[in-house]
mmCIF file of C-alpha atoms in Angstrom:
data_model
loop_
_atom_site.group_PDB
_atom_site.id
_atom_site.type_symbol
_atom_site.label_atom_id
_atom_site.label_comp_id
_atom_site.label_asym_id
_atom_site.label_seq_id
_atom_site.Cartn_x
_atom_site.Cartn_y
_atom_site.Cartn_z
ATOM 1 C CA MET A 217 -27.399 -2.764 -57.985
ATOM 2 C CA GLY A 218 -27.203 -6.240 -59.474
ATOM 3 C CA GLY A 219 -27.495 -9.612 -57.788
ATOM 4 C CA HIS A 220 -24.374 -9.171 -55.656
ATOM 5 C CA GLY A 221 -25.658 -5.817 -54.430
ATOM 6 C CA ALA A 222 -29.034 -7.336 -53.601
ATOM 7 C CA TRP A 223 -27.404 -10.048 -51.457
ATOM 8 C CA THR A 224 -25.097 -7.561 -49.771
ATOM 9 C CA PHE A 225 -27.711 -4.913 -48.995
ATOM 10 C CA ALA A 226 -30.297 -7.444 -47.798
ATOM 11 C CA ALA A 227 -27.698 -9.000 -45.472
ATOM 12 C CA GLN A 228 -26.514 -5.632 -44.153
ATOM 13 C CA GLN A 229 -30.038 -4.336 -43.497
ATOM 14 C CA PRO A 230 -32.328 -7.386 -43.186
ATOM 15 C CA ARG A 231 -34.933 -5.358 -41.294
ATOM 16 C CA PHE A 232 -35.714 -3.431 -44.490
ATOM 17 C CA PHE A 233 -37.153 -6.497 -46.208
ATOM 18 C CA ALA A 234 -39.880 -9.081 -45.801
ATOM 19 C CA ALA A 235 -38.614 -10.768 -48.955
ATOM 20 C CA VAL A 236 -35.825 -10.287 -51.451
ATOM 21 C CA ALA A 237 -35.490 -11.489 -55.050
ATOM 22 C CA VAL A 238 -31.922 -11.955 -56.289
ATOM 23 C CA VAL A 239 -31.189 -12.387 -59.999
ATOM 24 C CA CYS A 240 -27.755 -13.591 -61.171
ATOM 25 C CA GLY A 241 -26.238 -12.905 -57.771
ATOM 26 C CA TYR A 242 -23.041 -14.076 -56.156
ATOM 27 C CA ALA A 243 -21.135 -13.850 -52.909
ATOM 28 C CA GLN A 244 -17.386 -13.428 -52.695
ATOM 29 C CA GLY A 245 -16.412 -16.833 -51.347
ATOM 30 C CA SER A 246 -17.950 -19.389 -49.022
ATOM 31 C CA GLU A 247 -17.327 -17.287 -45.893
ATOM 32 C CA GLN A 248 -19.449 -14.453 -47.327
ATOM 33 C CA GLU A 249 -22.102 -16.960 -48.500
ATOM 34 C CA GLU A 250 -22.398 -18.319 -44.974
ATOM 35 C CA GLU A 251 -22.526 -14.853 -43.398
ATOM 36 C CA ILE A 252 -25.232 -13.625 -45.783
ATOM 37 C CA ALA A 253 -27.254 -16.791 -45.185
ATOM 38 C CA ARG A 254 -26.867 -16.499 -41.411
ATOM 39 C CA ARG A 255 -28.091 -12.905 -41.422
ATOM 40 C CA LEU A 256 -31.083 -13.583 -43.673
ATOM 41 C CA ALA A 257 -32.175 -16.721 -41.800
ATOM 42 C CA ARG A 258 -32.248 -15.309 -38.268
ATOM 43 C CA GLY A 259 -35.009 -16.941 -36.212
ATOM 44 C CA HIS A 260 -38.547 -15.600 -36.393
ATOM 45 C CA SER A 261 -37.434 -12.536 -38.363
ATOM 46 C CA SER A 262 -35.960 -14.393 -41.330
ATOM 47 C CA THR A 263 -36.126 -12.777 -44.752
ATOM 48 C CA ALA A 264 -37.795 -14.820 -47.495
ATOM 49 C CA VAL A 265 -35.505 -15.249 -50.486
ATOM 50 C CA CYS A 266 -36.204 -15.984 -54.148
ATOM 51 C CA VAL A 267 -33.164 -16.710 -56.316
ATOM 52 C CA TYR A 268 -33.142 -16.614 -60.130
ATOM 53 C CA HIS A 269 -30.208 -17.768 -62.247
ATOM 54 C CA SER A 270 -29.585 -19.431 -65.594
ATOM 55 C CA ALA A 271 -27.413 -22.498 -66.083
ATOM 56 C CA ASP A 272 -25.888 -20.896 -69.179
ATOM 57 C CA ASP A 273 -24.991 -17.547 -67.579
ATOM 58 C CA SER A 274 -21.694 -16.519 -69.193
ATOM 59 C CA VAL A 275 -21.004 -13.737 -66.664
ATOM 60 C CA ILE A 276 -21.840 -15.154 -63.222
ATOM 61 C CA PRO A 277 -21.616 -18.955 -63.058
ATOM 62 C CA VAL A 278 -24.812 -20.639 -61.866
ATOM 63 C CA ALA A 279 -22.685 -22.343 -59.206
ATOM 64 C CA ALA A 280 -22.816 -18.984 -57.369
ATOM 65 C CA ALA A 281 -26.590 -19.290 -56.979
ATOM 66 C CA ASP A 282 -26.335 -22.996 -56.179
ATOM 67 C CA GLY A 283 -23.876 -22.184 -53.388
ATOM 68 C CA MET A 284 -26.033 -19.425 -51.901
ATOM 69 C CA VAL A 285 -29.129 -21.627 -51.947
ATOM 70 C CA LYS A 286 -27.144 -24.390 -50.230
ATOM 71 C CA ALA A 287 -25.856 -21.923 -47.601
ATOM 72 C CA LEU A 288 -29.383 -20.606 -47.017
ATOM 73 C CA ALA A 289 -30.690 -24.150 -46.560
ATOM 74 C CA ALA A 290 -27.929 -24.881 -44.031
ATOM 75 C CA ALA A 291 -28.669 -21.695 -42.068
ATOM 76 C CA ALA A 292 -32.445 -21.896 -42.395
ATOM 77 C CA ALA A 293 -34.494 -21.249 -39.308
ATOM 78 C CA GLN A 294 -37.851 -22.867 -38.856
ATOM 79 C CA GLY A 295 -40.310 -21.083 -41.112
ATOM 80 C CA SER A 296 -37.710 -19.470 -43.380
ATOM 81 C CA GLU A 297 -38.466 -19.604 -47.072
ATOM 82 C CA VAL A 298 -36.104 -20.031 -49.995
ATOM 83 C CA ARG A 299 -37.378 -20.310 -53.570
ATOM 84 C CA TYR A 300 -34.929 -21.146 -56.371
ATOM 85 C CA VAL A 301 -35.761 -20.729 -60.048
ATOM 86 C CA ARG A 302 -32.931 -22.152 -62.150
ATOM 87 C CA TYR A 303 -33.425 -21.619 -65.863
ATOM 88 C CA GLN A 304 -31.673 -23.831 -68.402
ATOM 89 C CA HIS A 305 -31.309 -20.897 -70.787
ATOM 90 C CA ALA A 306 -31.745 -17.146 -70.615
ATOM 91 C CA PRO A 307 -31.070 -14.508 -73.254
ATOM 92 C CA GLY A 308 -28.292 -11.986 -73.146
ATOM 93 C CA PRO A 309 -29.168 -8.492 -71.951
ATOM 94 C CA PRO A 310 -31.324 -6.524 -74.423
ATOM 95 C CA ILE A 311 -28.734 -3.755 -74.808
ATOM 96 C CA SER A 312 -26.830 -4.396 -78.035
ATOM 97 C CA GLU A 313 -23.318 -3.951 -76.624
ATOM 98 C CA TYR A 314 -24.067 -6.590 -73.937
ATOM 99 C CA SER A 315 -26.127 -8.999 -76.020
ATOM 100 C CA ALA A 316 -23.207 -11.452 -76.307
ATOM 101 C CA LEU A 317 -23.422 -12.104 -72.565
ATOM 102 C CA VAL A 318 -25.566 -15.191 -73.117
ATOM 103 C CA GLY A 319 -27.576 -16.378 -70.143
ATOM 104 C CA HIS A 320 -27.043 -13.232 -68.083
ATOM 105 C CA GLY A 321 -30.464 -11.817 -68.966
ATOM 106 C CA SER A 322 -32.361 -13.972 -66.451
ATOM 107 C CA TYR A 323 -34.093 -10.809 -65.257
ATOM 108 C CA GLU A 324 -35.785 -10.605 -68.669
ATOM 109 C CA ILE A 325 -37.638 -13.810 -67.760
ATOM 110 C CA ALA A 326 -37.914 -13.334 -63.985
ATOM 111 C CA TYR A 327 -39.404 -9.835 -64.016
ATOM 112 C CA ARG A 328 -42.019 -10.835 -66.604
ATOM 113 C CA ASP A 329 -43.232 -13.711 -64.427
ATOM 114 C CA ALA A 330 -46.399 -12.866 -62.489
ATOM 115 C CA ALA A 331 -45.467 -15.573 -59.958
ATOM 116 C CA LEU A 332 -42.571 -13.390 -58.717
ATOM 117 C CA TYR A 333 -44.917 -10.532 -57.824
ATOM 118 C CA GLU A 334 -47.474 -12.876 -56.279
ATOM 119 C CA TRP A 335 -44.676 -14.385 -54.177
ATOM 120 C CA LEU A 336 -43.385 -10.954 -53.089
ATOM 121 C CA LEU A 337 -46.869 -9.758 -52.126
ATOM 122 C CA ARG A 338 -47.445 -12.810 -49.895
ATOM 123 C CA HIS A 339 -44.830 -11.516 -47.476
ATOM 124 C CA GLN A 340 -45.276 -8.837 -44.835
ATOM 125 C CA CYS A 341 -42.482 -7.135 -42.993
ATOM 126 C CA ASP A 342 -43.207 -7.374 -39.278
ATOM 127 C CA LYS A 343 -39.669 -6.219 -38.493
ATOM 128 C CA CYS A 344 -39.630 -3.181 -40.826
ATOM 129 C CA GLY A 345 -41.282 -0.775 -38.386
ATOM 130 C CA ARG A 346 -38.437 -1.049 -35.895
ATOM 131 C CA PRO A 347 -35.587 1.462 -35.725
ATOM 132 C CA LEU A 348 -32.918 0.946 -38.337
ATOM 133 C CA ALA A 349 -30.134 -1.445 -37.475
ATOM 134 C CA ARG A 350 -26.541 -0.284 -37.474
ATOM 135 C CA TRP A 351 -24.783 -0.900 -40.792
ATOM 136 C CA HIS A 352 -22.911 -4.207 -40.470
ATOM 137 C CA GLU A 353 -20.136 -4.641 -42.986
ATOM 138 C CA LEU A 354 -19.655 -8.082 -44.477
ATOM 139 C CA PRO A 355 -16.215 -9.606 -44.009
ATOM 140 C CA PRO A 356 -13.826 -8.664 -46.817
ATOM 141 C CA PRO A 357 -13.352 -11.177 -49.607
ATOM 142 C CA PRO A 358 -10.425 -13.567 -49.236
ATOM 143 C CA PHE A 359 -8.679 -11.791 -52.123
ATOM 144 C CA THR A 360 -8.140 -8.235 -53.329
ATOM 145 C CA PHE A 361 -8.341 -6.710 -56.749
ATOM 146 C CA GLY A 362 -5.190 -5.022 -57.811
#
């Protein structure tokens, strides 16, 4: 699913999650950043967020994580929680054909860190027992691929 998918799915169905960890994620422009942040930071039912990214990521610039964290802080409701782990260096992915993608293997560090699992387990989903919310599409990006 990747970091972008984690942001998108968590924003479209925030009642599925007490907490979400996003590694090397991005949003497609500031409008989508703000919308994701608004949805995750809604009042008493906000979703706790932990963001991991490496400053030397050669695939997704770390500015993408910086921007999301900034948007989350701006939208934060009282009691919402945002944790940001910004590595200076991360390896490339362990698969040989992708190993040149320096810095994009932040998950290699994040998922080996016991603190991530301790953080996730501290959160309970009071909103998860409710009926599923309707699927809410995010606004389209300001550009198209073609």
